[in-house]
Structure formats: C-alpha cells, structure tokens
XYZ file of N, CA and C in Angstrom:
762
model
N 0.838 -1.207 0.003
C 0.002 0.003 -0.021
C 0.894 1.250 0.015
N 0.606 2.162 -0.915
C 1.446 3.319 -1.153
C 0.850 4.535 -0.433
N 1.755 5.295 0.243
C 1.300 6.520 0.920
C 0.735 7.522 -0.097
N 1.222 7.444 -1.340
C 0.706 8.363 -2.395
C -0.347 7.649 -3.227
N -1.204 6.926 -2.614
C -2.293 6.207 -3.277
C -3.149 7.236 -4.044
N -3.531 6.915 -5.242
C -4.271 7.952 -6.063
C -5.603 8.358 -5.419
N -5.984 9.557 -5.691
C -7.263 10.099 -5.219
C -8.363 9.661 -6.131
N -8.116 9.565 -7.423
C -9.205 9.256 -8.422
C -8.961 7.956 -9.109
N -10.035 7.188 -9.209
C -9.959 5.841 -9.821
C -11.099 5.696 -10.781
N -10.762 5.180 -11.969
C -11.801 4.980 -13.017
C -12.115 6.247 -13.783
N -12.872 6.068 -14.798
C -13.314 7.215 -15.660
C -14.481 7.943 -15.011
N -14.575 9.240 -15.179
C -15.646 10.042 -14.612
C -16.953 9.853 -15.351
N -17.537 8.681 -15.262
C -18.806 8.391 -15.878
C -19.685 7.729 -14.819
N -20.981 7.621 -15.132
C -21.890 7.032 -14.140
C -22.085 7.958 -12.924
N -22.006 7.380 -11.766
C -22.114 8.123 -10.530
C -20.886 7.894 -9.658
N -20.412 8.939 -9.014
C -19.170 8.883 -8.254
C -19.439 8.350 -6.873
N -18.466 7.552 -6.341
C -18.456 7.115 -5.007
C -17.246 7.741 -4.302
N -17.439 8.369 -3.156
C -16.383 8.959 -2.351
C -16.182 8.092 -1.083
N -14.969 7.666 -0.839
C -14.644 6.894 0.333
C -13.768 7.726 1.275
N -14.240 7.929 2.515
C -13.540 8.764 3.515
C -12.915 7.849 4.587
N -11.622 7.907 4.706
C -10.883 7.025 5.588
C -10.968 7.373 7.045
N -10.594 6.447 7.884
C -10.595 6.650 9.337
C -9.376 7.479 9.776
N -9.326 7.771 11.081
C -8.178 8.455 11.624
C -6.968 7.594 11.642
N -5.770 8.200 11.674
C -4.497 7.513 11.879
C -4.011 6.785 10.593
N -4.780 6.824 9.500
C -4.378 6.153 8.295
C -4.438 7.120 7.141
N -4.681 6.646 5.963
C -4.823 7.487 4.783
C -5.691 6.823 3.779
N -5.790 7.421 2.584
C -6.674 6.888 1.556
C -6.335 5.501 1.097
N -5.104 5.077 1.366
C -4.680 3.750 0.931
C -5.427 2.621 1.634
N -6.115 2.937 2.713
C -6.860 1.898 3.405
C -8.027 1.352 2.561
N -8.349 2.148 1.490
C -9.461 1.717 0.633
C -9.039 0.852 -0.534
N -7.802 0.453 -0.578
C -7.373 -0.337 -1.763
C -8.202 -1.592 -1.966
N -8.591 -2.347 -0.938
C -9.457 -3.543 -1.200
C -10.776 -3.171 -1.858
N -11.395 -2.026 -1.406
C -12.640 -1.630 -1.993
C -12.486 -1.130 -3.443
N -11.403 -0.351 -3.689
C -11.191 0.158 -5.041
C -11.030 -0.992 -6.010
N -10.300 -2.033 -5.589
C -10.133 -3.213 -6.471
C -11.486 -3.834 -6.806
N -12.400 -3.872 -5.843
C -13.710 -4.492 -6.037
C -14.720 -3.531 -6.699
N -14.305 -2.283 -6.857
C -15.209 -1.313 -7.504
C -14.704 -0.956 -8.897
N -13.913 -1.872 -9.500
C -13.369 -1.615 -10.829
C -14.508 -1.309 -11.799
N -14.236 -0.282 -12.623
C -15.261 0.165 -13.557
C -16.137 1.298 -13.026
N -16.014 1.609 -11.742
C -16.752 2.728 -11.115
C -15.806 3.942 -11.049
N -16.427 5.104 -10.941
C -15.683 6.334 -10.662
C -15.612 6.520 -9.173
N -14.407 6.437 -8.641
C -14.230 6.402 -7.165
C -13.219 7.481 -6.814
N -13.564 8.326 -5.741
C -12.623 9.290 -5.185
C -12.204 8.840 -3.784
N -10.921 8.782 -3.500
C -10.425 8.367 -2.196
C -9.519 9.475 -1.672
N -10.017 10.573 -1.230
C -9.153 11.684 -0.766
C -8.456 11.354 0.552
N -7.287 11.929 0.763
C -6.744 12.018 2.088
C -7.467 13.127 2.813
N -7.949 12.813 4.003
C -8.586 13.867 4.837
C -7.548 14.885 5.203
N -7.896 16.149 5.203
C -6.920 17.179 5.560
C -6.355 16.961 6.945
N -5.022 17.010 7.054
C -4.340 16.744 8.292
C -3.791 15.327 8.396
N -4.040 14.494 7.339
C -3.646 13.090 7.444
C -2.889 12.643 6.204
N -1.974 11.700 6.395
C -1.207 11.024 5.357
C -0.478 12.087 4.508
N -0.768 12.203 3.172
C -0.060 13.184 2.356
C -0.381 14.598 2.697
N -1.422 14.808 3.550
C -1.816 16.181 3.901
C -1.553 16.416 5.413
N -0.662 15.651 5.975
C -0.391 15.745 7.406
C 0.143 17.143 7.802
N 0.794 17.836 6.922
C 1.324 19.144 7.229
C 0.236 20.243 7.316
N -0.935 19.967 6.780
C -1.976 20.972 6.800
C -2.714 20.930 8.136
N -2.983 22.080 8.691
C -3.626 22.113 10.031
C -5.041 21.592 9.991
N -5.419 20.902 11.070
C -6.747 20.327 11.206
C -7.792 21.473 11.266
N -8.793 21.514 10.382
C -9.734 22.625 10.353
C -10.996 22.363 11.175
N -11.074 21.287 11.952
C -12.321 20.926 12.608
C -13.125 20.023 11.703
N -14.071 19.328 12.280
C -14.867 18.339 11.518
C -15.683 19.074 10.434
N -16.250 20.238 10.768
C -17.046 20.965 9.780
C -16.127 21.432 8.646
N -14.911 21.888 8.975
C -13.972 22.308 7.912
C -13.551 21.155 7.057
N -13.348 19.989 7.693
C -12.949 18.781 6.917
C -14.093 18.430 5.982
N -15.364 18.528 6.432
C -16.516 18.244 5.553
C -16.541 19.238 4.407
N -16.281 20.467 4.657
C -16.300 21.522 3.583
C -15.178 21.202 2.552
N -14.066 20.691 3.031
C -12.958 20.329 2.132
C -13.412 19.184 1.193
N -14.113 18.217 1.720
C -14.641 17.124 0.922
C -15.701 17.640 -0.054
N -16.518 18.555 0.404
C -17.546 19.146 -0.477
C -16.892 19.810 -1.691
N -15.789 20.498 -1.460
C -15.103 21.144 -2.597
C -14.612 20.146 -3.614
N -14.128 18.984 -3.074
C -13.634 17.963 -3.990
C -14.784 17.402 -4.805
N -15.945 17.157 -4.172
C -17.098 16.617 -4.886
C -17.546 17.582 -5.989
N -17.599 18.880 -5.649
C -18.029 19.851 -6.635
C -17.073 19.834 -7.840
N -15.798 19.668 -7.539
C -14.750 19.785 -8.622
C -14.638 18.497 -9.464
N -14.718 17.337 -8.781
C -14.330 16.121 -9.501
C -15.356 15.031 -9.584
N -16.452 15.124 -8.883
C -17.504 14.124 -8.967
C -18.360 14.329 -10.214
N -18.877 13.233 -10.773
C -19.758 13.345 -11.946
C -20.994 14.170 -11.519
N -21.264 15.195 -12.296
C -22.420 16.074 -12.045
C -22.346 16.771 -10.692
N -21.165 16.812 -10.067
C -20.992 17.504 -8.816
C -21.733 16.926 -7.635
N -22.071 15.610 -7.712
C -22.709 14.922 -6.632
C -22.096 13.544 -6.471
N -22.214 12.920 -5.240
C -21.552 11.663 -5.017
C -22.288 10.836 -3.974
N -22.089 9.519 -4.060
C -22.396 8.592 -2.962
C -21.244 8.648 -1.990
N -21.482 8.902 -0.747
C -20.418 9.101 0.256
C -20.434 7.943 1.262
N -19.218 7.414 1.474
C -19.044 6.321 2.388
C -17.927 6.720 3.364
N -18.196 6.549 4.694
C -17.128 6.958 5.672
C -17.006 5.895 6.734
N -15.794 5.740 7.218
C -15.519 4.795 8.278
C -14.816 5.538 9.423
N -15.317 5.384 10.673
C -14.740 5.967 11.835
C -14.690 7.502 11.737
N -13.506 8.137 11.768
C -13.443 9.572 11.586
C -14.068 9.981 10.278
N -13.844 9.217 9.215
C -14.458 9.519 7.916
C -15.943 9.460 7.985
N -16.533 8.584 8.815
C -17.990 8.516 8.989
C -18.490 9.782 9.668
N -17.779 10.251 10.668
C -18.224 11.464 11.360
C -18.193 12.646 10.351
N -17.100 12.724 9.573
C -17.019 13.814 8.594
C -18.171 13.662 7.597
N -18.525 12.469 7.207
C -19.586 12.234 6.229
C -20.936 12.787 6.794
N -21.175 12.573 8.073
C -22.407 13.101 8.674
C -22.418 14.613 8.643
N -21.273 15.237 8.951
C -21.211 16.675 8.845
C -21.404 17.151 7.372
N -20.936 16.324 6.432
C -21.120 16.696 5.027
C -22.594 16.714 4.646
N -23.344 15.709 5.079
C -24.767 15.691 4.659
C -25.518 16.776 5.434
N -25.059 17.186 6.616
C -25.717 18.259 7.338
C -25.432 19.627 6.687
N -24.241 19.791 6.164
C -23.792 21.097 5.661
C -23.999 21.231 4.154
N -23.937 20.111 3.435
C -23.968 20.186 1.968
C -24.901 19.089 1.414
N -26.171 19.076 1.828
C -27.050 17.987 1.440
C -27.234 17.837 -0.053
N -27.100 18.903 -0.811
C -27.299 18.871 -2.267
C -26.191 18.081 -2.979
N -25.092 17.851 -2.293
C -23.989 17.178 -2.973
C -23.989 15.653 -2.800
N -24.862 15.132 -1.954
C -24.811 13.756 -1.543
C -25.971 12.964 -2.105
N -25.658 11.942 -2.913
C -26.662 11.043 -3.505
C -27.158 10.020 -2.459
N -26.212 9.430 -1.705
C -26.494 8.502 -0.629
C -25.330 8.590 0.337
N -25.582 8.129 1.578
C -24.535 8.203 2.594
C -24.568 6.910 3.394
N -23.381 6.259 3.495
C -23.245 5.035 4.289
C -22.117 5.304 5.277
N -22.442 5.187 6.600
C -21.370 5.471 7.607
C -21.284 4.247 8.527
N -20.088 3.936 8.926
C -19.856 2.856 9.873
C -18.819 3.317 10.896
N -19.114 3.003 12.154
C -18.214 3.418 13.239
C -18.298 4.887 13.572
N -19.457 5.505 13.301
C -19.626 6.951 13.519
C -19.966 7.207 15.010
N -19.044 7.720 15.778
C -19.272 8.027 17.206
C -19.716 9.485 17.285
N -21.018 9.762 17.014
C -21.493 11.127 16.913
C -21.871 11.763 18.238
N -22.133 10.963 19.270
C -22.572 11.591 20.514
C -21.543 11.416 21.625
N -20.287 11.281 21.259
C -19.212 11.296 22.202
C -18.733 9.856 22.601
N -17.686 9.821 23.321
C -17.106 8.569 23.795
C -17.077 8.601 25.315
N -17.536 7.518 25.932
C -17.694 7.483 27.365
C -16.894 6.373 28.053
N -16.780 6.475 29.343
C -16.264 5.408 30.205
C -14.850 4.997 29.878
N -14.614 3.692 29.957
C -13.286 3.126 29.751
C -12.762 3.433 28.372
N -13.618 3.410 27.390
C -13.206 3.723 26.023
C -12.538 5.116 25.948
N -13.124 6.086 26.606
C -12.608 7.418 26.569
C -11.306 7.531 27.372
N -11.251 6.887 28.544
C -10.034 6.916 29.339
C -8.858 6.267 28.613
N -9.119 5.208 27.914
C -8.062 4.543 27.125
C -7.617 5.444 25.971
N -8.528 6.096 25.340
C -8.193 7.014 24.221
C -7.358 8.179 24.728
N -7.673 8.713 25.890
C -6.882 9.813 26.436
C -5.463 9.349 26.743
N -5.306 8.123 27.246
C -3.982 7.582 27.485
C -3.204 7.393 26.171
N -3.929 6.966 25.170
C -3.310 6.731 23.879
C -2.748 8.013 23.277
N -3.450 9.141 23.480
C -2.978 10.388 22.973
C -1.607 10.809 23.576
N -1.384 10.377 24.807
C -0.097 10.689 25.428
C 1.047 9.930 24.829
N 0.711 8.794 24.157
C 1.778 7.931 23.565
C 1.800 8.119 22.053
N 1.159 9.146 21.563
C 0.942 9.314 20.146
C 2.245 9.167 19.302
N 3.337 9.714 19.768
C 4.570 9.780 18.993
C 5.502 8.644 19.251
N 5.010 7.596 19.913
C 5.804 6.400 20.283
C 5.536 5.258 19.292
N 6.586 4.733 18.726
C 6.412 3.654 17.712
C 5.723 2.421 18.348
N 6.042 2.069 19.567
C 5.443 0.883 20.202
C 3.914 1.021 20.270
N 3.450 2.250 20.423
C 2.011 2.487 20.501
C 1.348 2.101 19.160
N 2.004 2.490 18.073
C 1.408 2.181 16.737
C 1.540 0.717 16.407
N 2.554 0.048 16.869
C 2.631 -1.417 16.685
C 1.476 -2.075 17.406
N 1.210 -1.598 18.626
C 0.092 -2.144 19.396
C -1.240 -1.884 18.707
N -1.403 -0.684 18.178
C -2.652 -0.331 17.453
C -2.850 -1.206 16.233
N -1.784 -1.433 15.493
C -1.911 -2.295 14.315
C -2.356 -3.686 14.650
N -1.911 -4.197 15.741
C -2.339 -5.527 16.208
C -3.751 -5.533 16.657
N -4.131 -4.493 17.413
C -5.478 -4.384 17.962
C -6.551 -4.304 16.854
N -6.226 -3.525 15.789
C -7.151 -3.403 14.697
C -7.072 -4.484 13.649
N -6.184 -5.451 13.905
C -5.987 -6.599 12.973
C -5.556 -6.120 11.617
N -4.679 -5.145 11.543
C -4.143 -4.672 10.252
C -3.335 -5.760 9.669
N -3.554 -6.135 8.411
C -2.803 -7.196 7.775
C -1.288 -6.921 7.821
N -0.468 -7.957 7.901
C 0.965 -7.814 8.043
C 1.598 -6.948 6.958
N 1.130 -7.067 5.735
C 1.773 -6.292 4.633
C 1.396 -4.821 4.706
N 0.433 -4.461 5.555
C 0.030 -3.069 5.658
C 0.453 -2.403 6.942
N 1.097 -3.192 7.861
C 1.340 -2.663 9.199
C 2.371 -1.524 9.183
N 3.416 -1.626 8.386
C 4.402 -0.601 8.359
C 3.845 0.684 7.815
N 2.973 0.597 6.858
C 2.292 1.793 6.309
C 1.352 2.406 7.357
N 0.673 1.563 8.068
C -0.207 2.009 9.165
C 0.614 2.771 10.214
N 1.718 2.202 10.612
C 2.608 2.821 11.657
C 3.121 4.163 11.184
N 3.610 4.193 9.934
C 4.177 5.451 9.398
C 3.090 6.504 9.268
N 1.895 6.131 8.779
C 0.835 7.097 8.652
C 0.407 7.626 9.999
N 0.276 6.810 11.020
C -0.094 7.249 12.309
C 0.927 8.219 12.927
N 2.203 7.848 12.805
C 3.246 8.679 13.389
C 3.411 9.995 12.581
N 2.898 9.965 11.355
C 3.007 11.201 10.548
C 2.008 12.260 10.924
N 0.920 11.892 11.553
C -0.082 12.838 12.007
C 0.431 13.620 13.199
N 0.330 14.901 13.211
C 0.868 15.660 14.340
C 0.036 15.441 15.563
N 0.691 15.519 16.714
C 0.036 15.308 17.979
C -1.072 16.370 18.132
N -0.860 17.534 17.692
C -1.859 18.609 17.814
C -3.141 18.255 17.010
N -2.917 17.800 15.777
C -4.059 17.350 14.971
C -4.822 16.275 15.665
N -4.097 15.276 16.192
C -4.729 14.124 16.850
C -5.510 14.625 18.074
N -4.923 15.408 18.926
C -5.616 15.880 20.112
C -6.892 16.640 19.749
N -6.748 17.576 18.824
C -7.898 18.442 18.472
C -9.028 17.621 17.864
N -8.645 16.726 16.898
C -9.669 15.962 16.221
C -10.356 14.975 17.160
N -9.581 14.226 17.946
C -10.181 13.240 18.819
C -11.021 13.862 19.913
N -10.561 14.987 20.467
C -11.378 15.597 21.551
C -12.691 16.148 21.001
N -12.666 16.600 19.753
C -13.913 17.050 19.104
C -14.886 15.865 19.035
N -14.386 14.700 18.645
C -15.254 13.524 18.580
C -15.609 12.980 19.966
N -14.621 12.995 20.875
C -14.901 12.478 22.220
C -16.004 13.259 22.908
N -16.068 14.576 22.693
C -17.053 15.395 23.359
C -18.425 15.379 22.709
N -18.531 14.703 21.540
C -19.817 14.634 20.837
C -19.859 15.698 19.780
N -19.999 15.317 18.550
C -19.940 16.250 17.445
C -21.189 16.238 16.558
N -22.283 15.666 17.040
C -23.487 15.617 16.237
C -23.953 16.990 15.849
N -24.112 17.282 14.556
C -24.616 18.600 14.145
C -26.024 18.831 14.719
N -26.313 20.024 15.052
C -27.631 20.350 15.699
C -28.706 20.480 14.644
N -29.925 20.103 15.063
C -31.095 20.338 14.237
C -31.373 19.238 13.219
N -32.455 19.410 12.541
C -32.884 18.471 11.471
C -32.122 18.697 10.218
N -31.664 17.666 9.535
C -30.916 17.777 8.326
C -31.897 18.054 7.163
N -31.421 18.870 6.201
C -32.186 19.080 4.969
C -32.014 17.878 4.019
N -30.976 17.084 4.259
C -30.718 15.934 3.403
C -31.833 14.891 3.555
N -32.366 14.409 2.411
C -33.463 13.465 2.429
C -33.142 12.159 1.726
N -31.887 12.003 1.269
C -31.508 10.791 0.560
C -31.239 9.643 1.487
N -30.869 8.447 0.959
C -30.605 7.282 1.793
C -29.435 7.541 2.760
N -29.624 7.098 3.989
C -28.562 7.159 4.962
C -28.591 5.850 5.789
N -27.482 5.087 5.646
C -27.312 3.845 6.381
C -26.208 3.993 7.408
N -26.531 3.798 8.669
C -25.546 3.840 9.762
C -25.318 2.458 10.287
N -24.047 2.073 10.336
C -23.652 0.712 10.709
C -22.730 0.667 11.916
N -22.920 -0.310 12.772
C -21.985 -0.611 13.860
C -21.548 -2.031 13.723
N -20.288 -2.304 13.906
C -19.801 -3.662 13.921
C -20.266 -4.299 15.248
N -20.645 -5.559 15.192
C -21.133 -6.246 16.387
C -20.069 -6.239 17.509
N -18.805 -6.233 17.073
C -17.713 -6.362 18.062
C -16.930 -5.051 18.260
N -17.565 -3.917 17.977
C -16.921 -2.640 18.250
C -17.622 -1.895 19.398
N -17.004 -0.810 19.829
C -17.494 -0.095 20.974
C -18.954 0.316 20.885
N -19.606 0.295 22.050
C -21.050 0.624 22.087
C -21.325 2.120 21.773
N -20.264 2.951 21.835
C -20.492 4.373 21.547
C -21.006 4.592 20.112
N -20.754 3.646 19.211
C -21.304 3.794 17.862
C -22.817 3.600 17.883
N -23.288 2.565 18.523
C -24.735 2.311 18.560
C -25.484 3.461 19.308
N -24.844 4.086 20.293
C -25.457 5.123 21.036
C -25.829 6.341 20.129
N -25.126 6.387 18.983
C -25.388 7.510 18.060
C -26.597 7.295 17.193
N -27.128 6.059 17.127
C -28.211 5.778 16.161
C -29.436 6.624 16.423
N -29.915 6.804 17.666
C -31.114 7.650 17.870
C -30.907 9.103 17.403
N -29.736 9.656 17.663
C -29.442 11.013 17.240
C -29.457 11.136 15.715
N -28.945 10.160 15.031
C -28.930 10.170 13.588
C -30.375 10.087 13.050
N -31.183 9.217 13.661
C -32.581 9.099 13.218
C -33.377 10.378 13.532
N -33.057 11.078 14.572
C -33.746 12.323 14.861
C -33.401 13.388 13.845
N -32.110 13.462 13.470
C -31.656 14.474 12.525
C -32.100 14.135 11.089
N -32.154 12.835 10.778
C -32.508 12.341 9.453
C -33.421 11.132 9.613
N -34.747 11.328 9.685
C -35.655 10.245 10.000
C -35.590 9.056 9.055
N -35.047 9.248 7.853
C -34.920 8.157 6.894
C -33.766 7.229 7.187
N -32.966 7.576 8.209
C -31.817 6.761 8.555
C -32.216 5.343 8.896
N -31.471 4.368 8.288
C -31.624 2.977 8.617
C -30.343 2.586 9.365
N -30.447 1.650 10.294
C -29.260 1.229 11.065
C -29.110 -0.291 10.987
N -27.882 -0.740 11.111
C -27.572 -2.151 10.947
C -26.381 -2.540 11.853
N -26.464 -3.670 12.482
C -25.345 -4.237 13.251
C -24.708 -5.302 12.345
N -23.468 -5.086 11.936
C -22.763 -6.030 11.041
C -22.299 -7.195 11.839
N -22.821 -8.370 11.664
C -22.489 -9.544 12.459
C -20.998 -9.858 12.490
N -20.493 -10.040 13.688
C -19.109 -10.474 13.939
C -18.010 -9.447 13.560
N -18.444 -8.304 13.029
C -17.470 -7.318 12.542
C -16.931 -6.461 13.622
N -15.637 -6.110 13.438
C -14.952 -5.162 14.322
C -15.022 -3.754 13.655
N -14.261 -2.851 14.245
C -14.329 -1.439 13.841
C -13.909 -1.292 12.355
N -12.764 -1.820 12.014
C -12.236 -1.662 10.658
C -12.647 -2.897 9.801
N -13.911 -3.068 9.602
C -14.363 -4.282 8.892
C -14.245 -4.151 7.387
N -13.875 -3.002 6.904
C -13.524 -2.868 5.478
C -12.327 -3.754 5.108
N -11.456 -3.956 6.116
C -10.314 -4.872 5.920
C -10.670 -6.283 6.357
N -11.406 -6.390 7.446
C -11.783 -7.715 8.020
C -12.570 -8.521 6.987
N -13.534 -7.927 6.313
C -14.341 -8.615 5.293
C -14.621 -7.650 4.154
N -13.614 -7.420 3.273
C -13.772 -6.435 2.208
C -14.890 -6.769 1.216
N -15.142 -8.057 1.044
C -16.236 -8.435 0.096
C -17.610 -8.006 0.639
N -17.869 -8.328 1.889
C -19.130 -7.939 2.544
C -19.262 -6.434 2.586
N -18.187 -5.732 2.957
C -18.185 -4.252 3.050
C -18.581 -3.670 1.663
N -17.925 -4.162 0.635
C -18.163 -3.554 -0.692
C -19.568 -3.872 -1.209
N -20.033 -5.120 -0.928
C -21.428 -5.436 -1.306
C -22.414 -4.577 -0.628
N -22.200 -4.315 0.648
C -23.100 -3.449 1.411
C -23.121 -2.045 0.834
N -21.962 -1.500 0.508
C -21.910 -0.192 -0.143
C -22.663 -0.182 -1.458
N -22.438 -1.144 -2.301
C -23.038 -1.161 -3.585
C -24.568 -1.350 -3.541
N -25.027 -2.100 -2.528
C -26.499 -2.265 -2.387
C -27.171 -0.911 -2.161
N -26.506 -0.056 -1.367
C -27.013 1.306 -1.114
C -26.877 2.177 -2.379
N -25.655 2.118 -2.962
C -25.367 2.952 -4.137
C -26.296 2.657 -5.300
N -26.498 1.359 -5.598
C -27.201 0.982 -6.798
C -28.688 0.945 -6.690
N -29.204 0.854 -5.420
C -30.664 0.748 -5.276
C -31.234 1.149 -3.996
N -30.425 1.774 -3.085
C -30.927 2.165 -1.824
C -31.319 0.997 -0.932
N -30.774 -0.201 -1.237
C -31.139 -1.410 -0.527
C -30.252 -1.474 0.714
N -30.864 -1.766 1.874
C -30.115 -1.893 3.121
C -30.076 -3.342 3.535
N -29.101 -3.739 4.376
C -28.929 -5.169 4.720
C -30.172 -5.712 5.442
N -30.391 -7.018 5.226
C -31.474 -7.692 5.934
C -31.234 -7.578 7.466
N -32.257 -7.269 8.206
C -32.125 -7.131 9.624
C -31.855 -5.709 10.106
N -31.766 -4.757 9.142
C -31.551 -3.374 9.528
C -32.869 -2.799 10.067
N -32.714 -1.737 10.851
C -33.897 -1.136 11.482
C -34.141 0.276 10.941
C-alpha cells in the first residue's frame, strides 16, 4: 500500500463514490474496496491533516466536511456523489450531509461516534494520545485493529506522521460529541452501521442520527470489528453497492 495512493480511480462516468478514511491512516486503506469497484468512478481523498496532507492544520470536523464538499463539486460526476465513511471519515460524512445535502446522493457510515465517547473507552483514548509519537504504540494499534501484516508498516508510518496537535484536536472534538444540531435538509438514503464487536459508543449515536434524518436505517454487522472494510472487504463492498445501486439496506436493519 502506497502513501501516495491515487485520489481518483476509474473514468468520470456514471455516478461517483467517495470513500472517507478513518483516523490515523490514509486513503490507501481503501485499496481492497477500489479493487472491487473496478469500472466505477471512485474518489479516495486524504482527509486534511492526514497522510499526504499531514502538514496541513486540522480545520475541525465541519472544515474537513467543507474540504470534501469542494472535492465533490470539482471532480465528482455532475457535482454529486455517494459518500461512504468509516470511523473519523464517517463522522465527517455526517457533517457533510448536514452542511452540503445537495452534494450527496446517498450516505453510508460505519463506526460513527457522533454523541461522544464514554467510560473506559474514553479513558483509554486519552492515554493513547499521550503515547501518540511512540512507535510501540502504533505497533500495538496495528495488532489491535488486525491490520494485515503487509500493511502494518504503512499504518505505523501514517499514524506517526499525524501531528500530535491534529490528533488531540480531532479526537477531543469527537470524544465530546460532534453531532450537528437540528434536522438535516438531506433526504437521501442514509445507512448507519456498527460492527457487532466494536465499542457501544457507535450504537449510542443511532437515535441522534434518526432524529436528525428520520430516513436513517441502522444495521449491526455480524461479527465485525471497527475496521471491517479490511476484515471482510467483500461484505463491506457489497453493502456499499447495495445502497449505491438501489438504496437497498442489509437484511435485519432497522
């Protein structure tokens, strides 16, 4: 996996899919999905402040969403896109539909901790921030998230490349709860997913998402952990395409 993984894949025809990566990594995390989306127009930007854009200051979640909006206007077919986000990317995607509803054809988010992080999960995260610039910490993280062996060095390098200030600011924004206020003007499909084996803070966000966008459907992905795009890339990509191609949500969703 290359740190300079391309932003654009496929010819700009049909409808564009935008994939927003999680924290501590870069757009290269989407390589398994891009391979399975051959023939589609896919944009995989580095989020501002991460990977190839690590030198750029973190603009806040709203600013990161505005940055993605600018990319969609410039490079997506007809200036609109299906948006998919994981973890931090999922939180940014929610801010995107709240701020720029006209740009989003459909939205699929997984691991979106919109109403904050509580209890032991938060205490552990605060401790992790203190070890941000330590290589041993990133080795431990790669094992915890079950990052494949051939991607672990890239994961470690990407994590250590993010400035401690960006990490502190971004994570505390999420830890404190970043759900946009009020009802969204966005009326398109919105699927919110939690892995069965990930932190309960993701499921706690479901009611807030339904209140902001009543059309929201929710699903617990069986046996999946937080980064299930890598754990089961076939299932992940099928789930995305079901929403993109027909607004179909997984069996058992609410």
